[in-house]
CSV table of C-alpha atoms and ligand atoms in Angstrom, one decimal:
chain,number,residue,atom,x,y,z
A,1165,MET,CA,-89.5,17.7,-9.8
A,1166,LYS,CA,-91.7,19.6,-7.3
A,1167,PHE,CA,-95.4,19.0,-7.3
A,1168,LEU,CA,-98.1,21.2,-5.8
A,1169,VAL,CA,-101.1,19.0,-5.1
A,1170,THR,CA,-104.1,21.1,-4.2
A,1171,GLY,CA,-107.0,19.2,-2.5
A,1172,GLY,CA,-104.5,16.4,-1.7
A,1173,ALA,CA,-106.3,15.6,1.6
A,1174,GLY,CA,-109.5,14.7,-0.2
A,1175,PHE,CA,-110.5,11.3,-1.7
A,1176,ILE,CA,-108.7,11.3,-5.1
A,1177,GLY,CA,-105.9,13.7,-4.1
A,1178,SER,CA,-105.0,11.6,-1.0
A,1179,ASN,CA,-104.8,8.4,-3.2
A,1180,PHE,CA,-102.6,10.4,-5.7
A,1181,VAL,CA,-100.2,11.6,-3.0
A,1182,ASN,CA,-100.0,8.2,-1.2
A,1183,LEU,CA,-99.3,6.4,-4.4
A,1184,MET,CA,-97.1,8.8,-6.3
A,1185,SER,CA,-94.9,9.8,-3.3
A,1186,ARG,CA,-94.1,6.1,-2.8
A,1187,GLU,CA,-93.5,5.3,-6.5
A,1188,HIS,CA,-91.5,8.6,-7.2
A,1189,PRO,CA,-89.2,9.1,-4.2
A,1190,GLU,CA,-87.2,11.4,-6.5
A,1191,ASP,CA,-90.1,14.0,-6.6
A,1192,ASP,CA,-91.4,16.3,-3.9
A,1193,TYR,CA,-95.1,16.7,-3.2
A,1194,LEU,CA,-96.6,19.7,-1.3
A,1195,VAL,CA,-100.2,19.1,-0.3
A,1196,TYR,CA,-102.2,22.4,-0.1
A,1197,ASP,CA,-105.7,21.9,1.3
A,1198,ALA,CA,-108.3,23.9,3.1
A,1199,LEU,CA,-109.4,20.8,5.1
A,1200,THR,CA,-113.1,21.4,4.5
A,1201,TYR,CA,-115.7,18.9,5.8
A,1202,CYS,CA,-114.3,16.2,3.5
A,1203,GLY,CA,-110.6,16.9,3.6
A,1204,ASN,CA,-108.7,14.8,6.1
A,1205,LEU,CA,-105.1,14.5,7.2
A,1206,PHE,CA,-105.8,10.9,8.4
A,1207,SER,CA,-106.1,10.0,4.7
A,1208,ILE,CA,-102.5,11.0,4.0
A,1209,GLU,CA,-100.8,9.7,7.1
A,1210,ALA,CA,-98.7,7.2,5.1
A,1211,ALA,CA,-97.5,9.9,2.7
A,1212,LEU,CA,-96.8,12.5,5.4
A,1213,GLY,CA,-94.3,10.0,7.0
A,1214,ARG,CA,-92.2,10.2,3.9
A,1215,LYS,CA,-89.4,12.8,3.4
A,1216,ASN,CA,-90.8,13.9,0.0
A,1217,VAL,CA,-94.2,15.0,1.3
A,1218,SER,CA,-95.2,18.1,3.1
A,1219,PHE,CA,-98.6,19.8,4.0
A,1220,LEU,CA,-99.8,23.4,4.2
A,1221,ARG,CA,-103.4,24.3,5.2
A,1222,GLY,CA,-104.8,26.9,2.9
A,1223,ASP,CA,-107.6,28.0,0.5
A,1224,ILE,CA,-106.9,28.0,-3.3
A,1225,SER,CA,-109.0,31.2,-3.6
A,1226,ASP,CA,-106.8,33.1,-1.1
A,1227,GLU,CA,-104.8,35.2,-3.5
A,1228,ALA,CA,-102.2,36.4,-1.0
A,1229,ALA,CA,-101.5,33.0,0.4
A,1230,VAL,CA,-101.4,31.3,-3.1
A,1231,ASP,CA,-99.1,34.0,-4.5
A,1232,ALA,CA,-96.7,33.8,-1.5
A,1233,LEU,CA,-96.7,30.0,-1.8
A,1234,PHE,CA,-95.8,30.0,-5.5
A,1235,GLY,CA,-93.1,32.7,-4.9
A,1236,ARG,CA,-91.5,30.6,-2.2
A,1237,GLU,CA,-91.7,27.1,-3.7
A,1238,ARG,CA,-91.1,27.4,-7.4
A,1239,PHE,CA,-93.3,24.4,-8.4
A,1240,ASP,CA,-92.6,22.4,-11.6
A,1241,TYR,CA,-96.1,20.9,-11.7
A,1242,VAL,CA,-99.5,21.9,-10.2
A,1243,VAL,CA,-102.2,19.2,-10.0
A,1244,ASN,CA,-105.5,20.9,-9.0
A,1245,PHE,CA,-107.8,18.5,-7.2
A,1246,ALA,CA,-109.2,21.1,-4.8
A,1247,ALA,CA,-112.9,21.6,-5.3
A,1248,GLU,CA,-116.4,21.3,-3.8
A,1249,THR,CA,-117.5,18.0,-5.4
A,1250,HIS,CA,-120.9,16.8,-4.2
A,1251,VAL,CA,-123.7,17.4,-6.7
A,1252,ASP,CA,-126.4,17.3,-3.9
A,1253,ARG,CA,-124.6,20.0,-1.9
A,1254,SER,CA,-124.3,22.1,-5.0
A,1255,ILE,CA,-128.0,22.1,-5.4
A,1256,LYS,CA,-128.4,23.4,-1.9
A,1257,ASP,CA,-125.5,25.9,-1.9
A,1258,PRO,CA,-124.3,26.8,-5.4
A,1259,LYS,CA,-122.2,29.8,-4.3
A,1260,ALA,CA,-119.6,27.7,-2.4
A,1261,PHE,CA,-118.9,25.9,-5.7
A,1262,LEU,CA,-118.4,29.2,-7.6
A,1263,ARG,CA,-115.8,30.3,-5.0
A,1264,SER,CA,-113.7,27.1,-4.7
A,1265,ASN,CA,-114.1,25.7,-8.1
A,1266,VAL,CA,-114.0,28.8,-10.3
A,1267,GLU,CA,-112.4,31.6,-8.3
A,1268,GLY,CA,-110.0,29.1,-6.7
A,1269,THR,CA,-108.8,27.7,-10.1
A,1270,LEU,CA,-108.5,31.3,-11.5
A,1271,THR,CA,-106.3,32.2,-8.4
A,1272,LEU,CA,-104.0,29.2,-9.1
A,1273,LEU,CA,-103.8,30.0,-12.8
A,1274,GLU,CA,-102.8,33.6,-12.0
A,1275,ALA,CA,-100.1,32.5,-9.7
A,1276,ALA,CA,-98.9,30.0,-12.2
A,1277,ARG,CA,-98.8,32.7,-14.9
A,1278,LYS,CA,-96.9,35.1,-12.7
A,1279,HIS,CA,-94.3,32.7,-11.2
A,1280,GLY,CA,-94.0,30.2,-14.1
A,1281,LEU,CA,-94.1,26.4,-14.1
A,1282,LYS,CA,-93.7,23.4,-16.4
A,1283,ARG,CA,-97.3,22.4,-16.4
A,1284,PHE,CA,-100.7,23.2,-14.8
A,1285,HIS,CA,-103.0,20.1,-14.6
A,1286,GLN,CA,-106.7,20.6,-14.0
A,1287,VAL,CA,-108.6,17.6,-12.6
A,1288,SER,CA,-112.0,17.9,-14.2
A,1289,THR,CA,-115.0,15.6,-14.6
A,1290,ASP,CA,-117.1,13.9,-17.3
A,1291,GLU,CA,-120.1,15.8,-15.8
A,1292,VAL,CA,-119.1,18.9,-17.8
A,1293,TYR,CA,-120.6,17.1,-20.9
A,1294,GLY,CA,-124.0,16.7,-19.3
A,1295,MET,CA,-125.7,13.4,-19.9
A,1296,LEU,CA,-126.2,10.6,-22.4
A,1297,PRO,CA,-129.5,8.9,-23.2
A,1298,LEU,CA,-130.1,5.5,-21.5
A,1299,GLU,CA,-131.2,3.8,-24.7
A,1300,ASP,CA,-128.1,4.2,-27.0
A,1301,LYS,CA,-125.5,2.1,-25.1
A,1302,ASP,CA,-122.8,2.8,-27.8
A,1303,LEU,CA,-122.7,6.5,-27.2
A,1304,ALA,CA,-119.8,7.8,-25.0
A,1305,PHE,CA,-118.3,11.2,-24.3
A,1306,THR,CA,-115.3,12.1,-26.4
A,1307,GLU,CA,-113.0,15.2,-25.9
A,1308,GLU,CA,-115.1,16.9,-28.7
A,1309,SER,CA,-118.5,16.4,-27.0
A,1310,PRO,CA,-120.1,19.8,-26.3
A,1311,LEU,CA,-120.1,21.2,-22.8
A,1312,ALA,CA,-123.6,20.9,-21.4
A,1313,PRO,CA,-123.4,20.8,-17.6
A,1314,SER,CA,-126.6,20.1,-15.6
A,1315,SER,CA,-125.8,20.9,-12.0
A,1316,PRO,CA,-124.3,23.9,-10.3
A,1317,TYR,CA,-121.3,21.6,-9.5
A,1318,SER,CA,-120.7,20.6,-13.1
A,1319,ALA,CA,-121.3,24.2,-14.3
A,1320,SER,CA,-118.6,25.4,-12.0
A,1321,LYS,CA,-116.2,22.7,-13.2
A,1322,ALA,CA,-116.9,23.6,-16.9
A,1323,ALA,CA,-116.3,27.3,-16.1
A,1324,ALA,CA,-113.0,26.4,-14.5
A,1325,ASP,CA,-112.0,24.3,-17.6
A,1326,LEU,CA,-112.7,27.2,-19.8
A,1327,TYR,CA,-110.4,29.5,-17.7
A,1328,VAL,CA,-107.6,26.8,-17.9
A,1329,LEU,CA,-107.9,26.7,-21.7
A,1330,ALA,CA,-108.1,30.5,-21.9
A,1331,TYR,CA,-104.8,30.8,-19.9
A,1332,HIS,CA,-103.2,28.4,-22.5
A,1333,ARG,CA,-104.5,30.4,-25.5
A,1334,THR,CA,-104.0,33.9,-24.1
A,1335,TYR,CA,-100.8,33.6,-22.0
A,1336,GLY,CA,-99.2,30.4,-23.4
A,1337,LEU,CA,-99.5,28.7,-20.0
A,1338,ASN,CA,-98.7,25.0,-20.4
A,1339,VAL,CA,-101.9,23.2,-19.3
A,1340,THR,CA,-103.6,19.8,-19.5
A,1341,ILE,CA,-107.1,18.8,-18.4
A,1342,SER,CA,-108.4,15.3,-17.4
A,1343,ARG,CA,-112.1,14.6,-17.4
A,1344,CYS,CA,-112.8,11.4,-15.5
A,1345,SER,CA,-115.9,9.3,-14.8
A,1346,ASN,CA,-117.1,8.3,-11.3
A,1347,ASN,CA,-114.3,7.1,-9.0
A,1348,TYR,CA,-114.5,4.6,-6.1
A,1349,GLY,CA,-112.0,3.2,-3.7
A,1350,PRO,CA,-110.3,3.9,-0.3
A,1351,TYR,CA,-110.7,7.3,1.5
A,1352,GLN,CA,-113.9,8.4,-0.3
A,1353,PHE,CA,-116.1,10.6,1.9
A,1354,PRO,CA,-119.2,8.7,2.9
A,1355,GLU,CA,-121.7,11.1,1.3
A,1356,LYS,CA,-121.0,9.6,-2.1
A,1357,LEU,CA,-123.0,6.6,-3.4
A,1358,ILE,CA,-120.7,3.6,-2.8
A,1359,PRO,CA,-119.4,4.5,0.7
A,1360,LEU,CA,-122.9,5.8,1.6
A,1361,VAL,CA,-124.5,2.5,0.8
A,1362,LEU,CA,-121.8,0.6,2.6
A,1363,THR,CA,-121.8,2.6,5.8
A,1364,ARG,CA,-125.5,2.7,6.0
A,1365,ALA,CA,-125.9,-1.0,5.3
A,1366,LEU,CA,-123.4,-1.8,8.1
A,1367,LYS,CA,-125.8,0.0,10.5
A,1368,ASP,CA,-128.9,-1.6,8.9
A,1369,GLU,CA,-130.1,1.8,7.9
A,1370,ARG,CA,-132.3,2.3,4.8
A,1371,ILE,CA,-130.5,2.8,1.5
A,1372,PRO,CA,-131.8,5.9,-0.4
A,1373,VAL,CA,-131.9,5.2,-4.2
A,1374,TYR,CA,-132.8,8.3,-6.2
A,1375,GLY,CA,-135.6,7.9,-8.7
A,1376,ASN,CA,-135.9,4.4,-10.2
A,1377,GLY,CA,-132.2,3.5,-9.7
A,1378,LYS,CA,-131.7,3.0,-13.4
A,1379,ASN,CA,-129.3,6.0,-13.9
A,1380,VAL,CA,-125.9,4.7,-15.2
A,1381,ARG,CA,-122.4,5.8,-13.9
A,1382,ASP,CA,-119.1,4.7,-15.4
A,1383,TRP,CA,-117.1,3.5,-12.4
A,1384,LEU,CA,-113.3,3.6,-12.3
A,1385,TYR,CA,-111.0,2.5,-9.4
A,1386,VAL,CA,-109.4,5.6,-7.9
A,1387,GLU,CA,-105.8,4.4,-8.4
A,1388,ASP,CA,-106.4,4.0,-12.1
A,1389,HIS,CA,-107.5,7.6,-12.3
A,1390,CYS,CA,-104.4,8.7,-10.3
A,1391,ARG,CA,-102.1,6.8,-12.7
A,1392,ALA,CA,-103.9,8.4,-15.7
A,1393,ILE,CA,-103.3,11.8,-14.2
A,1394,ASP,CA,-99.6,11.1,-13.7
A,1395,LEU,CA,-99.3,9.9,-17.3
A,1396,ILE,CA,-101.1,13.0,-18.6
A,1397,VAL,CA,-99.0,15.4,-16.5
A,1398,ARG,CA,-95.7,13.8,-17.6
A,1399,LYS,CA,-96.5,12.7,-21.2
A,1400,GLY,CA,-99.6,14.6,-22.3
A,1401,ASP,CA,-99.6,17.3,-24.9
A,1402,ASP,CA,-99.8,21.0,-24.0
A,1403,GLY,CA,-103.3,22.5,-24.2
A,1404,GLU,CA,-104.9,19.0,-24.5
A,1405,ILE,CA,-108.0,17.5,-22.8
A,1406,TYR,CA,-108.0,13.8,-21.9
A,1407,ASN,CA,-111.1,11.8,-21.0
A,1408,VAL,CA,-110.5,9.1,-18.4
A,1409,GLY,CA,-112.6,6.0,-17.9
A,1410,GLY,CA,-112.5,2.2,-18.0
A,1411,HIS,CA,-115.7,1.0,-19.5
A,1412,GLY,CA,-117.2,0.3,-16.1
A,1413,GLU,CA,-120.8,1.3,-16.7
A,1414,LYS,CA,-123.4,0.1,-14.1
A,1415,GLU,CA,-126.9,1.1,-13.1
A,1416,ASN,CA,-127.0,2.5,-9.6
A,1417,ILE,CA,-129.3,-0.3,-8.5
A,1418,GLU,CA,-126.8,-2.9,-9.7
A,1419,VAL,CA,-124.1,-1.2,-7.6
A,1420,VAL,CA,-126.4,-1.0,-4.5
A,1421,LYS,CA,-127.3,-4.7,-4.8
A,1422,LEU,CA,-123.7,-5.8,-5.3
A,1423,ILE,CA,-122.7,-4.0,-2.0
A,1424,LEU,CA,-125.7,-5.4,-0.1
A,1425,GLU,CA,-125.1,-9.0,-1.4
A,1426,THR,CA,-121.3,-8.8,-0.6
A,1427,LEU,CA,-122.1,-7.6,3.0
A,1428,GLY,CA,-124.9,-10.3,3.4
A,1429,LYS,CA,-127.5,-7.6,4.0
A,1430,PRO,CA,-131.1,-7.8,2.8
A,1431,LEU,CA,-132.3,-6.0,-0.3
A,1432,SER,CA,-135.3,-4.9,1.8
A,1433,LEU,CA,-133.0,-2.1,3.1
A,1434,ILE,CA,-133.4,-0.4,-0.3
A,1435,ALA,CA,-135.7,2.6,-0.3
A,1436,TYR,CA,-136.6,4.4,-3.6
A,1437,VAL,CA,-136.7,8.1,-2.7
A,1438,LYS,CA,-137.4,11.4,-4.5
A,1439,ASP,CA,-135.1,11.9,-7.4
A,1440,ARG,CA,-132.2,14.4,-7.5
A,1441,PRO,CA,-133.3,17.5,-9.4
A,1442,GLY,CA,-131.6,17.6,-12.9
A,1443,HIS,CA,-130.3,14.1,-12.3
A,1444,ASP,CA,-128.1,13.1,-15.3
A,1445,LEU,CA,-129.3,9.8,-16.8
A,1446,ARG,CA,-126.1,8.3,-18.0
A,1447,TYR,CA,-122.3,8.9,-18.2
A,1448,ALA,CA,-119.9,6.9,-20.3
A,1449,ILE,CA,-116.3,7.7,-21.4
A,1450,ASN,CA,-114.5,7.0,-24.6
A,1451,PRO,CA,-110.9,6.6,-23.3
A,1452,THR,CA,-109.1,6.2,-26.7
A,1453,LYS,CA,-107.0,9.4,-26.4
A,1454,VAL,CA,-105.7,8.7,-22.9
A,1455,SER,CA,-105.1,5.0,-23.8
A,1456,SER,CA,-102.7,6.3,-26.5
A,1457,LEU,CA,-100.5,7.6,-23.6
A,1458,GLY,CA,-100.4,4.0,-22.2
A,1459,PHE,CA,-103.4,4.2,-19.8
A,1460,ALA,CA,-105.2,0.9,-19.1
A,1461,PRO,CA,-107.5,0.3,-16.1
A,1462,THR,CA,-106.5,-2.5,-13.7
A,1463,HIS,CA,-109.8,-3.2,-12.0
A,1464,ARG,CA,-113.3,-4.1,-13.2
A,1465,PRO,CA,-116.0,-2.6,-11.0
A,1466,GLU,CA,-117.2,-6.0,-9.7
A,1467,GLU,CA,-113.8,-6.9,-8.1
A,1468,GLY,CA,-112.8,-3.3,-7.4
A,1469,ILE,CA,-116.0,-2.6,-5.4
A,1470,LYS,CA,-115.4,-5.8,-3.3
A,1471,LYS,CA,-111.8,-4.7,-2.7
A,1472,THR,CA,-113.2,-1.3,-1.6
A,1473,ILE,CA,-115.7,-2.9,0.8
A,1474,GLU,CA,-112.8,-4.9,2.4
A,1475,TRP,CA,-110.8,-1.6,2.8
A,1476,TYR,CA,-113.7,0.1,4.6
A,1477,LEU,CA,-114.3,-2.9,6.8
A,1478,SER,CA,-110.7,-2.8,7.9
A,1479,HIS,CA,-110.5,1.0,8.3
A,1480,ARG,CA,-113.5,1.6,10.6
A,1481,ASP,CA,-111.3,4.0,12.7
A,1482,TRP,CA,-110.9,6.2,9.6
A,1483,LEU,CA,-114.7,6.2,9.1
A,1484,ARG,CA,-115.4,7.1,12.8
A,1485,LYS,CA,-113.0,10.0,12.5
A,1486,VAL,CA,-114.6,11.5,9.3
A,1487,GLU,CA,-118.2,10.9,10.2
A,1488,ASP,CA,-118.3,13.9,12.5
A,1489,GLY,CA,-121.1,16.1,13.7
A,1490,SER,CA,-121.4,18.3,10.6
A,1491,TYR,CA,-121.7,15.2,8.4
A,1492,LEU,CA,-124.4,13.7,10.6
A,1493,ALA,CA,-126.3,17.1,10.4
A,1494,TYR,CA,-126.0,17.0,6.6
A,1495,VAL,CA,-127.4,13.4,6.5
A,1496,LYS,CA,-130.3,14.4,8.6
A,1497,GLU,CA,-131.1,17.4,6.3
A,1498,GLN,CA,-130.6,15.4,3.1
A,1499,TYR,CA,-132.4,12.2,4.0
A,1500,GLY,CA,-134.8,13.5,6.6
A,1501,GLU,CA,-133.5,11.4,9.5
B,1134,NAD,P1,-113.3,15.5,-2.3
B,1134,NAD,O1,-114.5,16.3,-2.1
B,1134,NAD,O2,-113.1,14.1,-1.6
B,1134,NAD,O3,-112.0,16.3,-1.9
B,1134,NAD,C1,-111.9,17.7,-2.2
B,1134,NAD,C2,-110.7,18.2,-1.4
B,1134,NAD,O4,-110.5,19.6,-1.8
B,1134,NAD,C3,-110.8,18.2,0.1
B,1134,NAD,O5,-109.6,17.7,0.7
B,1134,NAD,C4,-111.1,19.6,0.5
B,1134,NAD,O6,-110.7,20.0,1.8
B,1134,NAD,C5,-110.3,20.4,-0.6
B,1134,NAD,N1,-110.8,21.7,-0.9
B,1134,NAD,C6,-112.1,22.1,-1.2
B,1134,NAD,N2,-112.2,23.4,-1.4
B,1134,NAD,C7,-111.0,23.9,-1.3
B,1134,NAD,C8,-110.4,25.2,-1.4
B,1134,NAD,N3,-111.1,26.3,-1.7
B,1134,NAD,N4,-109.1,25.3,-1.2
B,1134,NAD,C9,-108.3,24.3,-0.9
B,1134,NAD,N5,-108.8,23.0,-0.7
B,1134,NAD,C10,-110.1,22.8,-0.9
B,1134,NAD,O7,-113.1,15.4,-3.9
B,1134,NAD,P2,-112.6,14.2,-4.8
B,1134,NAD,O8,-113.8,13.3,-5.1
B,1134,NAD,O9,-111.3,13.7,-4.3
B,1134,NAD,O10,-112.4,15.1,-6.2
B,1134,NAD,C11,-111.2,15.7,-6.5
B,1134,NAD,C12,-111.3,16.3,-7.8
B,1134,NAD,O11,-111.6,15.3,-8.8
B,1134,NAD,C13,-112.3,17.4,-7.9
B,1134,NAD,O12,-111.8,18.5,-8.7
B,1134,NAD,C14,-113.5,16.7,-8.7
B,1134,NAD,O13,-114.2,17.6,-9.4
B,1134,NAD,C15,-112.7,15.8,-9.6
B,1134,NAD,N6,-113.4,14.5,-9.9
B,1134,NAD,C16,-114.0,13.7,-9.0
B,1134,NAD,C17,-114.5,12.5,-9.4
B,1134,NAD,C18,-115.2,11.5,-8.4
B,1134,NAD,O14,-115.8,10.5,-8.8
B,1134,NAD,N7,-115.0,11.7,-7.1
B,1134,NAD,C19,-114.6,12.1,-10.7
B,1134,NAD,C20,-114.0,13.0,-11.7
B,1134,NAD,C21,-113.4,14.2,-11.2
B,1135,DAU,O1,-118.8,11.6,-12.9
B,1135,DAU,C1,-117.9,12.1,-12.1
B,1135,DAU,C2,-118.5,12.7,-10.8
B,1135,DAU,O2,-118.9,11.6,-10.0
B,1135,DAU,C3,-117.6,13.6,-10.0
B,1135,DAU,O3,-117.3,14.8,-10.8
B,1135,DAU,C4,-118.3,14.1,-8.7
B,1135,DAU,O4,-117.5,14.9,-8.0
B,1135,DAU,C5,-118.7,12.8,-8.0
B,1135,DAU,O5,-119.4,13.2,-6.8
B,1135,DAU,C6,-119.6,11.9,-8.8
B,1135,DAU,O6,-120.9,12.5,-9.1
B,1135,DAU,P1,-122.2,11.7,-9.0
B,1135,DAU,O7,-123.3,12.6,-8.8
B,1135,DAU,O8,-122.4,10.7,-10.1
B,1135,DAU,O9,-121.9,10.8,-7.6
B,1135,DAU,P2,-122.8,10.4,-6.4
B,1135,DAU,O10,-122.0,9.4,-5.6
B,1135,DAU,O11,-123.4,11.6,-5.7
B,1135,DAU,O12,-124.0,9.6,-7.1
B,1135,DAU,C7,-123.8,8.5,-7.9
B,1135,DAU,C8,-125.2,8.1,-8.4
B,1135,DAU,O13,-126.0,7.6,-7.3
B,1135,DAU,C9,-126.0,9.2,-9.0
B,1135,DAU,O14,-126.8,8.8,-10.1
B,1135,DAU,C10,-127.0,9.6,-7.9
B,1135,DAU,C11,-127.2,8.3,-7.1
B,1135,DAU,N1,-127.4,8.5,-5.7
B,1135,DAU,C12,-126.5,9.2,-5.0
B,1135,DAU,C13,-126.7,9.3,-3.6
B,1135,DAU,C14,-125.7,10.2,-2.8
B,1135,DAU,C15,-128.5,7.8,-5.1
B,1135,DAU,O15,-129.3,7.1,-5.8
B,1135,DAU,N2,-128.7,8.0,-3.7
B,1135,DAU,C16,-127.8,8.7,-3.0
B,1135,DAU,O16,-128.1,8.9,-1.7
């Protein structure tokens, strides 16, 4: 089978390609990625050394390039990871999210409709459902929860999902959608909470915690997400949505303290700062439907986060390569340093 993996040089996409190209030597994986500030070929070095992986630099919203690629390659499966993904950046520059996340997905869908394929899989997010209250710990998002995105990022992901479902209904395109909770693990760009705390703590820099730190995220080890996507692509039902999560809920402040304690750094590094506008209080996933395909998470956040810390400590060269000038300028603007 031939896979197109868009955004395969980013955090989750690179883990997917590294893992799947090793476990499925019979399949071919073409990574198509614009290599934006967070896309990095260093993250797929292992995969690129294999016969069944190739790379092409390009933008998913470039109609001519995408059409030519689909015409040339005849993919069986498309797994669309490519997106602008950071909520804070979407608050500063919403238009970039419309272009990559909505127009980009539409461009891929159009090429898939024209050239045909076995399945188009859209990698979406639990953030399309908006937020849950902090008080009712039993509430979790199901596939039937209404769409209620809070940020320009999640609004763009919800819009893309609706296009995917419309292409299924109107044109009969074979599609699946996964909506996953927060991922952590190797190769995550350091702007996101876990690698941000880790990298700043290593430099004894202050750790910015938004609001009171009581917001809850449902953490899943990235390889578990990748295995769920692979299951959905191969075994999921046409036109269906699958929520993905592993009951890994934690308050942000618990995650921050766990990282500082593991590194032996003082809690006095924590600085409570101005809250993120529109900050969702809590996410939690009901994974019953994806579990029926055979999905089961392999890591609890406590041990998975420690394993992730060890990975970052032994891959400081990767960190040095990705923390370039544009990232440092972003940090300065975002955190006022
Ligand atoms: P990331 O920001 O680490 O990587 C995104 C990748 O997409 C980068 O390699 C980037 O270069 C590429 N890209 C961006 N715009 C592009 C364009 N127009 N054309 C081609 N390539 C482009 O993101 P991630 O955290 O790996 O997320 C991957 C997907 O998973 C996204 O769709 C995101 O919405 C979704 N998701 C992420 C999480 C999470 O916790 N990180 C959870 C659920 C869902
Ligand atoms: O739920 C899935 C989503 O998870 C994905 O769709 C997004 O692409 C991904 O970025 C992530 O979104 P979050 O906004 O939850 O992740 P982030 O790492 O930015 O923030 C996690 C929590 O930590 C959130 O409550 C905000 C808080 N935070 C974040 C940063 C960057 C802080 O307190 N301080 C910070 O400096």
